[in-house]
Amino acid sequence: MRIKFLLTFIIITSGYSAMAQFKWPEPPEERSDAQTKWTLFSDTEKSGNYDAAKGHLEYILEHFPDLSESTYIKGIAIWDESWENGKTEAEKEAAAAKVMSLYEMRFKMYPDSKKENIGRQAISAYKYYITDATKTQYLLDLFKLTYDLEGNEGFYSTGRYYMQTAVLGYTRNIGLTDEQILEVYNRCTEHIDYQIKKAKSQNKSTKSMDAVKEFVDKKLADLNLIDCTFIIEKLVPQFKANPKDEELANKIFVYAYDGGCTDADWFLDAAKTVLETKPQYGVANLLASTYVKEKDYVNAKLYYEKAIEIAEDNTDKGKAMKQIVLMERLEGNKAEARKLAIATVEIDPTLKEEMYTLIGDMVMQSTECDQQKSQVDDRAKFIVAYEYYVKGGNQLKASQAKAQFPSGGEIFTEGKEVGDSVSVGCWIQQTVKLQKRPDQQ
């Protein structure tokens, strides 16, 4: 129902933002006739008496076809309403044919309007003819022309209708090849990606656009056209011959990602080309995670840093920074991991508990920092860990750290008192106030 409403809304509102300019005939009698007919047409149209309006419309189209572009705008809306309310297939077919002819007449009389309104004609045609297999090629040609004229600035949902038409054409065996289907998919994807990026730059919601992208992706996936063999045999040789081909690299990246062929070297090469030409957080993140799996932390960090650089929000930045923190920890660079973990919290506070818990864990497990000269000094690191756990709000781990504090006996034996300052060296490099285990009185 929503799609039907949206299509109708586009048609009815098409062009009403345009100025109603008139080209009245010069001869007085013709001018009077034109003004009378326009008044009758306009009044009956506004009152909803469409049957009467149609007669006046035909008279104007026959005698004064260049009177005003509003003639066609109103005429399309009138006949679209007739299609919506047609009681028989014959009535609906006649109404649809009339709308299409009005669009063509409009474009003939006002060529400049074609670029702005061809998309509306295509969407109208989709609504009328999508179930008619004999009209499939007509729809495909109309949508192709829409993209040729409007480019990526057209209505964001156009790709949904174009892709659906192409899929139907493929299953209806009208002669569409696999490559042609992929061309339609690529064009629709380029369009919706552009619209999503544009909306984000204007702080607008992309929910409806994301739904279109998901629809287009699913339609291609359902056809099962692309597999690793297809990519390797048809696309990879071309890419190896021209590794800087941006369009080809993007195709390989998208198809291989959908097909699960992401472990091959050629996929990584394609992803790198995509990242160089069209920097995207997701691509950088994928490259980084691939290198993590290979335990190549140098390259992994490089691409996570790239992901941070191009991320559009702090949530994505925080995710990438967190991965670098984890790698620094794996490599034993605890001081660097702590520094980055704290910076990560500043970028994305939602990671506070996880990052401070990670720091606390590193401190707790730092047996290499024990001097084995003083139980109190060695156990002071647990007080440091405790404070990090408290900062992160992890009460369970804070309790576990507290249970490792120095005992009262140890503190007394070493001639120290609760509250004394104790320095923790090694990579930790912090001073804390001496505390004793909670089980000590």
Coordinates of C-alpha atoms in Angstrom, one line a residue:
M1 CA 0.0 0.0 0.0
R2 CA 2.8 2.4 0.8
I3 CA 4.4 1.9 -2.6
K4 CA 1.1 2.5 -4.3
F5 CA 0.5 5.7 -2.3
L6 CA 4.0 6.9 -3.0
L7 CA 3.7 6.3 -6.8
T8 CA 0.4 8.2 -6.8
F9 CA 1.7 11.0 -4.8
I10 CA 4.6 11.5 -7.2
I11 CA 2.3 11.6 -10.2
I12 CA -0.3 14.0 -8.6
T13 CA 2.3 16.4 -7.4
S14 CA 4.5 16.2 -10.5
G15 CA 5.0 19.7 -11.8
Y16 CA 2.7 21.6 -9.6
S17 CA 5.7 23.5 -8.3
A18 CA 6.3 24.8 -11.8
M19 CA 4.9 28.3 -12.6
A20 CA 1.7 28.2 -14.5
Q21 CA 2.8 30.2 -17.6
F22 CA 0.5 30.7 -20.5
K23 CA 1.0 31.3 -24.2
W24 CA -2.3 32.9 -25.2
P25 CA -3.1 33.1 -29.0
E26 CA -2.8 36.6 -30.5
P27 CA -6.1 36.7 -32.5
P28 CA -8.8 38.1 -30.1
E29 CA -11.3 35.3 -30.9
E30 CA -8.8 32.5 -30.4
R31 CA -7.6 34.1 -27.2
S32 CA -11.1 34.4 -25.9
D33 CA -11.8 30.8 -26.8
A34 CA -8.6 29.6 -25.2
Q35 CA -9.3 31.5 -22.0
T36 CA -12.8 30.2 -21.8
K37 CA -11.8 26.6 -22.4
W38 CA -9.0 26.9 -19.9
T39 CA -11.3 28.3 -17.2
L40 CA -13.8 25.5 -17.8
F41 CA -11.0 22.9 -17.7
S42 CA -9.4 24.3 -14.6
D43 CA -12.7 24.7 -12.7
T44 CA -14.0 21.2 -13.5
E45 CA -10.6 19.7 -12.6
K46 CA -10.4 21.6 -9.3
S47 CA -13.9 20.5 -8.4
G48 CA -13.1 16.9 -9.1
N49 CA -15.5 16.6 -12.0
Y50 CA -12.9 14.8 -14.1
D51 CA -15.2 13.4 -16.7
A52 CA -16.2 17.0 -17.7
A53 CA -12.6 18.1 -17.4
K54 CA -11.5 15.5 -19.9
G55 CA -13.7 17.0 -22.7
H56 CA -12.2 20.5 -22.2
L57 CA -8.7 18.9 -22.0
E58 CA -9.1 17.3 -25.4
Y59 CA -10.2 20.5 -26.9
I60 CA -7.2 22.4 -25.6
L61 CA -4.8 19.6 -26.7
E62 CA -6.3 19.8 -30.2
H63 CA -6.5 23.6 -30.6
F64 CA -4.0 25.0 -28.2
P65 CA -1.4 22.3 -27.4
D66 CA 1.2 24.8 -26.4
L67 CA -1.1 26.9 -24.2
S68 CA 0.6 25.9 -20.9
E69 CA 2.6 23.0 -19.4
S70 CA -0.1 22.9 -16.7
T71 CA -2.4 21.4 -19.3
Y72 CA -0.3 18.3 -19.3
I73 CA 0.4 18.3 -15.5
K74 CA -3.3 18.4 -14.7
G75 CA -4.2 16.0 -17.6
I76 CA -1.8 13.4 -16.3
A77 CA -3.2 13.7 -12.8
I78 CA -6.8 13.4 -14.1
W79 CA -6.1 10.3 -16.2
D80 CA -4.0 8.7 -13.4
E81 CA -7.0 9.0 -11.2
S82 CA -9.1 7.2 -13.9
W83 CA -6.5 4.4 -13.9
E84 CA -6.7 4.1 -10.1
N85 CA -10.5 3.9 -10.2
G86 CA -11.0 2.0 -13.5
K87 CA -13.5 -0.8 -13.1
T88 CA -12.4 -2.8 -16.1
E89 CA -9.1 -3.8 -17.6
A90 CA -10.1 -1.9 -20.7
E91 CA -10.7 1.3 -18.8
K92 CA -7.4 1.0 -17.0
E93 CA -5.5 0.2 -20.2
A94 CA -7.0 3.3 -21.9
A95 CA -6.2 5.5 -18.9
A96 CA -2.6 4.3 -18.8
A97 CA -2.1 4.8 -22.5
K98 CA -3.5 8.3 -22.2
V99 CA -1.1 9.2 -19.4
M100 CA 1.9 7.9 -21.4
S101 CA 0.8 9.9 -24.4
L102 CA 0.3 13.1 -22.3
Y103 CA 3.9 12.7 -21.0
E104 CA 5.2 12.3 -24.6
M105 CA 3.2 15.4 -25.8
R106 CA 4.5 17.4 -22.8
F107 CA 8.1 16.5 -23.6
K108 CA 7.5 17.4 -27.3
M109 CA 6.0 20.8 -26.5
Y110 CA 8.4 21.4 -23.6
P111 CA 11.7 19.6 -24.2
D112 CA 13.4 21.1 -21.2
S113 CA 10.9 19.4 -18.9
K114 CA 11.9 15.9 -20.0
K115 CA 15.1 15.7 -17.9
E116 CA 13.1 16.6 -14.7
N117 CA 10.0 14.5 -15.4
I118 CA 11.2 11.4 -17.3
G119 CA 11.5 9.6 -13.9
R120 CA 7.9 10.4 -13.1
Q121 CA 6.8 8.9 -16.4
A122 CA 8.9 5.8 -15.7
I123 CA 7.4 5.3 -12.3
S124 CA 3.9 5.8 -13.7
A125 CA 4.6 3.3 -16.4
Y126 CA 5.9 0.8 -13.8
K127 CA 2.7 1.1 -11.8
Y128 CA 0.6 0.6 -14.9
Y129 CA 2.6 -2.1 -16.7
I130 CA 4.7 -4.1 -14.3
T131 CA 2.4 -7.1 -14.5
D132 CA 2.3 -7.0 -18.3
A133 CA 5.1 -9.1 -19.7
T134 CA 4.8 -7.5 -23.1
K135 CA 5.6 -4.1 -21.7
T136 CA 8.8 -5.3 -19.9
Q137 CA 11.3 -4.0 -22.5
Y138 CA 9.4 -0.7 -22.8
L139 CA 9.8 -0.2 -19.0
L140 CA 13.5 -1.2 -19.1
D141 CA 14.1 1.3 -21.9
L142 CA 12.2 4.0 -20.0
F143 CA 14.2 3.5 -16.8
K144 CA 17.5 3.5 -18.8
L145 CA 16.5 6.8 -20.3
T146 CA 15.6 8.1 -16.9
Y147 CA 19.1 7.3 -15.6
D148 CA 20.7 8.7 -18.8
L149 CA 18.9 12.1 -18.3
E150 CA 18.6 12.4 -14.5
G151 CA 21.8 10.7 -13.4
N152 CA 22.1 10.2 -9.7
E153 CA 19.9 13.2 -8.9
G154 CA 16.6 11.4 -9.7
F155 CA 14.1 10.2 -7.1
Y156 CA 16.0 7.8 -4.8
S157 CA 13.5 5.0 -5.2
T158 CA 13.9 4.7 -9.0
G159 CA 16.4 1.9 -8.6
R160 CA 13.9 -0.2 -6.7
Y161 CA 11.5 -0.2 -9.7
Y162 CA 14.3 -0.5 -12.3
M163 CA 15.8 -3.5 -10.6
Q164 CA 12.5 -5.2 -10.1
T165 CA 11.7 -4.7 -13.8
A166 CA 15.1 -6.1 -14.8
V167 CA 14.6 -9.2 -12.6
L168 CA 11.2 -9.8 -14.1
G169 CA 12.6 -9.4 -17.6
Y170 CA 15.3 -11.9 -16.8
T171 CA 12.8 -14.5 -15.5
R172 CA 10.4 -13.7 -18.3
N173 CA 13.1 -14.7 -20.8
I174 CA 13.0 -11.5 -22.9
G175 CA 16.7 -11.9 -23.8
L176 CA 18.4 -10.2 -20.9
T177 CA 21.9 -11.5 -20.3
D178 CA 23.7 -12.0 -17.0
E179 CA 25.9 -9.0 -17.8
Q180 CA 22.9 -6.8 -18.6
I181 CA 21.3 -7.6 -15.2
L182 CA 24.6 -6.8 -13.5
E183 CA 24.7 -3.5 -15.4
V184 CA 21.3 -2.6 -14.1
Y185 CA 22.3 -3.6 -10.6
N186 CA 25.4 -1.5 -10.7
R187 CA 23.6 1.5 -11.9
C188 CA 20.9 1.2 -9.3
T189 CA 23.5 0.7 -6.6
E190 CA 25.6 3.7 -7.7
H191 CA 22.4 5.8 -7.5
I192 CA 21.2 4.8 -4.1
D193 CA 24.7 5.0 -2.6
Y194 CA 25.0 8.5 -3.9
Q195 CA 21.6 9.4 -2.4
I196 CA 22.5 7.9 1.0
K197 CA 25.7 9.8 1.1
K198 CA 24.0 13.0 0.1
A199 CA 21.3 12.5 2.8
K200 CA 23.9 11.9 5.5
S201 CA 25.8 15.0 4.6
Q202 CA 22.6 16.9 5.2
N203 CA 21.9 15.1 8.5
K204 CA 18.8 13.5 7.0
S205 CA 17.4 10.0 7.8
T206 CA 18.5 7.3 5.3
K207 CA 16.1 4.7 6.6
S208 CA 13.9 4.6 3.5
M209 CA 17.0 4.7 1.2
D210 CA 18.6 1.9 3.1
A211 CA 15.5 -0.2 2.5
V212 CA 15.9 0.5 -1.3
K213 CA 19.5 -0.6 -1.2
E214 CA 18.6 -3.8 0.7
F215 CA 15.8 -4.5 -1.8
V216 CA 18.2 -4.1 -4.8
D217 CA 20.9 -6.3 -3.2
K218 CA 18.4 -9.0 -2.3
K219 CA 16.9 -9.1 -5.9
L220 CA 20.4 -9.7 -7.3
A221 CA 21.2 -12.3 -4.7
D222 CA 17.9 -14.2 -5.4
L223 CA 19.0 -14.7 -9.0
N224 CA 22.1 -16.6 -8.0
L225 CA 24.0 -15.1 -10.9
I226 CA 27.2 -14.4 -9.2
D227 CA 29.6 -17.0 -7.7
C228 CA 33.3 -17.1 -7.3
T229 CA 33.8 -18.9 -10.6
F230 CA 32.0 -16.1 -12.5
I231 CA 34.2 -13.5 -10.9
I232 CA 37.5 -15.5 -11.4
E233 CA 36.7 -16.3 -15.0
K234 CA 35.1 -13.1 -16.3
L235 CA 36.3 -10.3 -14.1
V236 CA 39.6 -11.1 -12.5
P237 CA 41.6 -11.4 -15.8
Q238 CA 40.3 -7.9 -16.8
F239 CA 41.2 -6.5 -13.4
K240 CA 44.7 -7.9 -13.5
A241 CA 45.2 -6.3 -16.9
N242 CA 44.0 -3.0 -15.6
P243 CA 44.3 -2.9 -11.7
K244 CA 43.4 0.8 -11.6
D245 CA 40.0 0.4 -13.2
E246 CA 37.8 1.9 -10.5
E247 CA 34.5 0.6 -11.9
L248 CA 35.8 -3.0 -12.4
A249 CA 37.4 -3.0 -8.9
N250 CA 34.1 -1.9 -7.4
K251 CA 32.2 -4.7 -9.2
I252 CA 34.7 -7.3 -8.1
F253 CA 34.5 -6.1 -4.5
V254 CA 30.7 -6.1 -4.3
Y255 CA 30.2 -9.4 -6.1
A256 CA 33.0 -11.2 -4.2
Y257 CA 31.7 -9.8 -0.9
D258 CA 28.2 -11.0 -1.6
G259 CA 29.5 -14.3 -2.9
G260 CA 31.8 -15.0 0.0
C261 CA 35.0 -14.9 -2.1
T262 CA 36.9 -12.5 0.2
D263 CA 40.0 -14.6 1.0
A264 CA 41.6 -14.3 -2.4
D265 CA 44.5 -12.0 -3.1
W266 CA 42.6 -10.4 -6.1
F267 CA 39.8 -9.5 -3.7
L268 CA 42.2 -7.6 -1.5
D269 CA 43.7 -5.9 -4.5
A270 CA 40.3 -4.8 -5.7
A271 CA 39.3 -3.6 -2.2
K272 CA 42.5 -1.5 -2.1
T273 CA 41.7 0.1 -5.4
V274 CA 38.1 0.8 -4.2
L275 CA 39.5 2.4 -1.0
E276 CA 41.9 4.6 -3.0
T277 CA 39.3 5.9 -5.4
K278 CA 36.2 6.0 -3.2
P279 CA 37.3 6.0 0.5
Q280 CA 34.7 4.1 2.5
Y281 CA 34.7 3.1 6.1
G282 CA 33.4 -0.4 5.4
V283 CA 36.0 -1.2 2.9
A284 CA 38.9 0.0 5.2
N285 CA 37.4 -2.0 8.1
L286 CA 37.1 -5.1 6.0
L287 CA 40.7 -4.9 4.8
A288 CA 41.8 -4.4 8.4
S289 CA 39.8 -7.4 9.7
T290 CA 41.2 -9.5 6.9
Y291 CA 44.8 -8.8 7.9
V292 CA 43.9 -9.4 11.6
K293 CA 42.8 -13.0 10.6
E294 CA 46.2 -13.4 8.9
K295 CA 47.9 -12.0 12.1
D296 CA 49.4 -9.2 10.0
Y297 CA 48.9 -6.6 12.6
V298 CA 51.1 -4.0 10.8
N299 CA 48.7 -3.8 7.8
A300 CA 45.7 -4.3 10.0
K301 CA 46.6 -1.2 12.1
L302 CA 47.2 0.7 8.9
Y303 CA 43.7 0.1 7.5
Y304 CA 42.0 0.6 10.9
E305 CA 43.7 3.9 11.0
K306 CA 42.4 4.7 7.6
A307 CA 38.9 3.6 8.7
I308 CA 39.2 6.1 11.7
E309 CA 40.2 8.8 9.3
I310 CA 37.2 8.4 7.0
A311 CA 34.6 7.4 9.6
E312 CA 31.6 9.7 9.5
D313 CA 30.6 9.3 13.2
N314 CA 32.2 8.6 16.5
T315 CA 30.6 5.1 16.8
D316 CA 32.5 3.9 13.8
K317 CA 35.7 5.6 14.9
G318 CA 35.4 4.0 18.3
K319 CA 34.9 0.5 16.8
A320 CA 38.1 0.9 14.7
M321 CA 40.1 2.3 17.6
K322 CA 39.0 -0.5 19.8
Q323 CA 40.4 -3.0 17.3
I324 CA 43.8 -1.3 17.4
V325 CA 43.7 -1.4 21.2
L326 CA 43.1 -5.2 21.1
M327 CA 46.0 -5.7 18.7
E328 CA 48.4 -3.6 20.8
R329 CA 47.4 -5.7 23.8
L330 CA 48.0 -8.9 21.8
E331 CA 51.5 -7.7 20.9
G332 CA 52.3 -6.9 24.5
N333 CA 52.3 -3.1 24.0
K334 CA 50.3 -2.6 27.2
A335 CA 51.2 1.1 27.7
E336 CA 50.2 1.9 24.2
A337 CA 47.0 -0.2 24.5
R338 CA 46.1 1.8 27.7
K339 CA 46.7 5.1 26.0
L340 CA 44.6 4.2 23.0
A341 CA 41.8 2.7 25.2
I342 CA 41.4 5.9 27.1
A343 CA 41.3 7.9 23.8
T344 CA 38.7 5.5 22.5
V345 CA 36.5 6.2 25.5
E346 CA 36.8 9.9 24.8
I347 CA 35.6 9.3 21.2
D348 CA 32.8 6.9 22.1
P349 CA 31.8 6.9 25.8
T350 CA 29.6 3.8 25.2
L351 CA 32.8 1.8 25.2
K352 CA 33.8 3.0 28.6
E353 CA 33.2 -0.2 30.6
E354 CA 34.8 -2.4 28.0
M355 CA 38.0 -0.2 27.6
Y356 CA 38.5 0.4 31.3
T357 CA 37.9 -3.3 32.0
L358 CA 40.5 -4.1 29.4
I359 CA 43.0 -1.8 31.1
G360 CA 42.2 -3.3 34.5
D361 CA 42.7 -6.8 33.1
M362 CA 46.1 -5.9 31.7
V363 CA 47.2 -4.5 35.1
M364 CA 45.9 -7.5 37.0
Q365 CA 47.8 -9.9 34.7
S366 CA 51.1 -7.9 34.7
T367 CA 53.1 -10.4 36.8
E368 CA 56.2 -9.2 34.9
C369 CA 56.0 -6.0 36.9
D370 CA 56.4 -7.8 40.3
Q371 CA 59.8 -7.0 42.0
Q372 CA 59.3 -9.9 44.5
K373 CA 60.9 -7.7 47.2
S374 CA 57.8 -6.4 48.8
Q375 CA 54.3 -8.1 49.0
V376 CA 52.8 -4.6 49.5
D377 CA 54.5 -3.0 46.5
D378 CA 53.7 -6.0 44.2
R379 CA 50.1 -6.1 45.3
A380 CA 49.7 -2.4 44.8
K381 CA 49.0 -3.1 41.1
F382 CA 45.7 -4.6 42.2
I383 CA 44.7 -1.2 43.6
V384 CA 45.5 0.3 40.2
A385 CA 43.4 -2.3 38.5
Y386 CA 40.6 -1.8 41.0
E387 CA 40.4 1.9 40.2
Y388 CA 40.2 1.2 36.5
Y389 CA 37.4 -1.2 37.0
V390 CA 35.5 1.3 39.1
K391 CA 35.9 3.9 36.4
G392 CA 34.4 1.5 33.9
G393 CA 31.6 0.6 36.3
N394 CA 32.6 -3.1 36.4
Q395 CA 31.7 -3.9 40.0
L396 CA 32.3 -7.6 39.8
K397 CA 35.9 -7.2 38.6
A398 CA 36.5 -4.4 41.0
S399 CA 35.5 -6.8 43.8
Q400 CA 37.9 -9.4 42.4
A401 CA 40.7 -6.9 42.3
K402 CA 40.0 -5.7 45.8
A403 CA 40.3 -9.3 47.1
Q404 CA 44.0 -9.2 46.0
F405 CA 44.9 -6.0 48.0
P406 CA 47.7 -6.3 50.5
S407 CA 46.7 -7.8 53.9
G408 CA 46.8 -5.8 57.0
G409 CA 49.6 -8.1 58.3
E410 CA 51.7 -7.4 55.2
I411 CA 51.2 -3.7 55.6
F412 CA 52.1 -3.7 59.3
T413 CA 55.2 -6.0 58.8
E414 CA 56.6 -3.7 56.2
G415 CA 56.1 -0.7 58.4
K416 CA 53.5 1.0 56.2
E417 CA 50.1 2.3 56.9
V418 CA 46.8 2.4 55.0
G419 CA 46.7 5.6 53.1
D420 CA 50.4 5.8 52.3
S421 CA 51.4 6.5 48.7
V422 CA 52.7 3.6 46.8
S423 CA 54.3 3.9 43.4
V424 CA 53.7 1.1 40.8
G425 CA 56.5 1.0 38.2
C426 CA 57.0 -1.0 35.1
W427 CA 54.6 0.0 32.2
I428 CA 51.9 0.9 34.8
Q429 CA 53.7 4.0 36.2
Q430 CA 51.0 5.1 38.7
T431 CA 50.9 6.1 42.3
V432 CA 48.0 4.9 44.5
K433 CA 46.9 5.2 48.1
L434 CA 47.5 2.0 50.0
Q435 CA 44.5 0.0 50.9
K436 CA 44.0 -3.4 52.5
R437 CA 41.9 -6.4 51.6
P438 CA 38.2 -6.1 52.7
D439 CA 38.5 -9.3 54.8
Q440 CA 41.1 -7.6 57.0
Q441 CA 39.9 -5.7 60.1

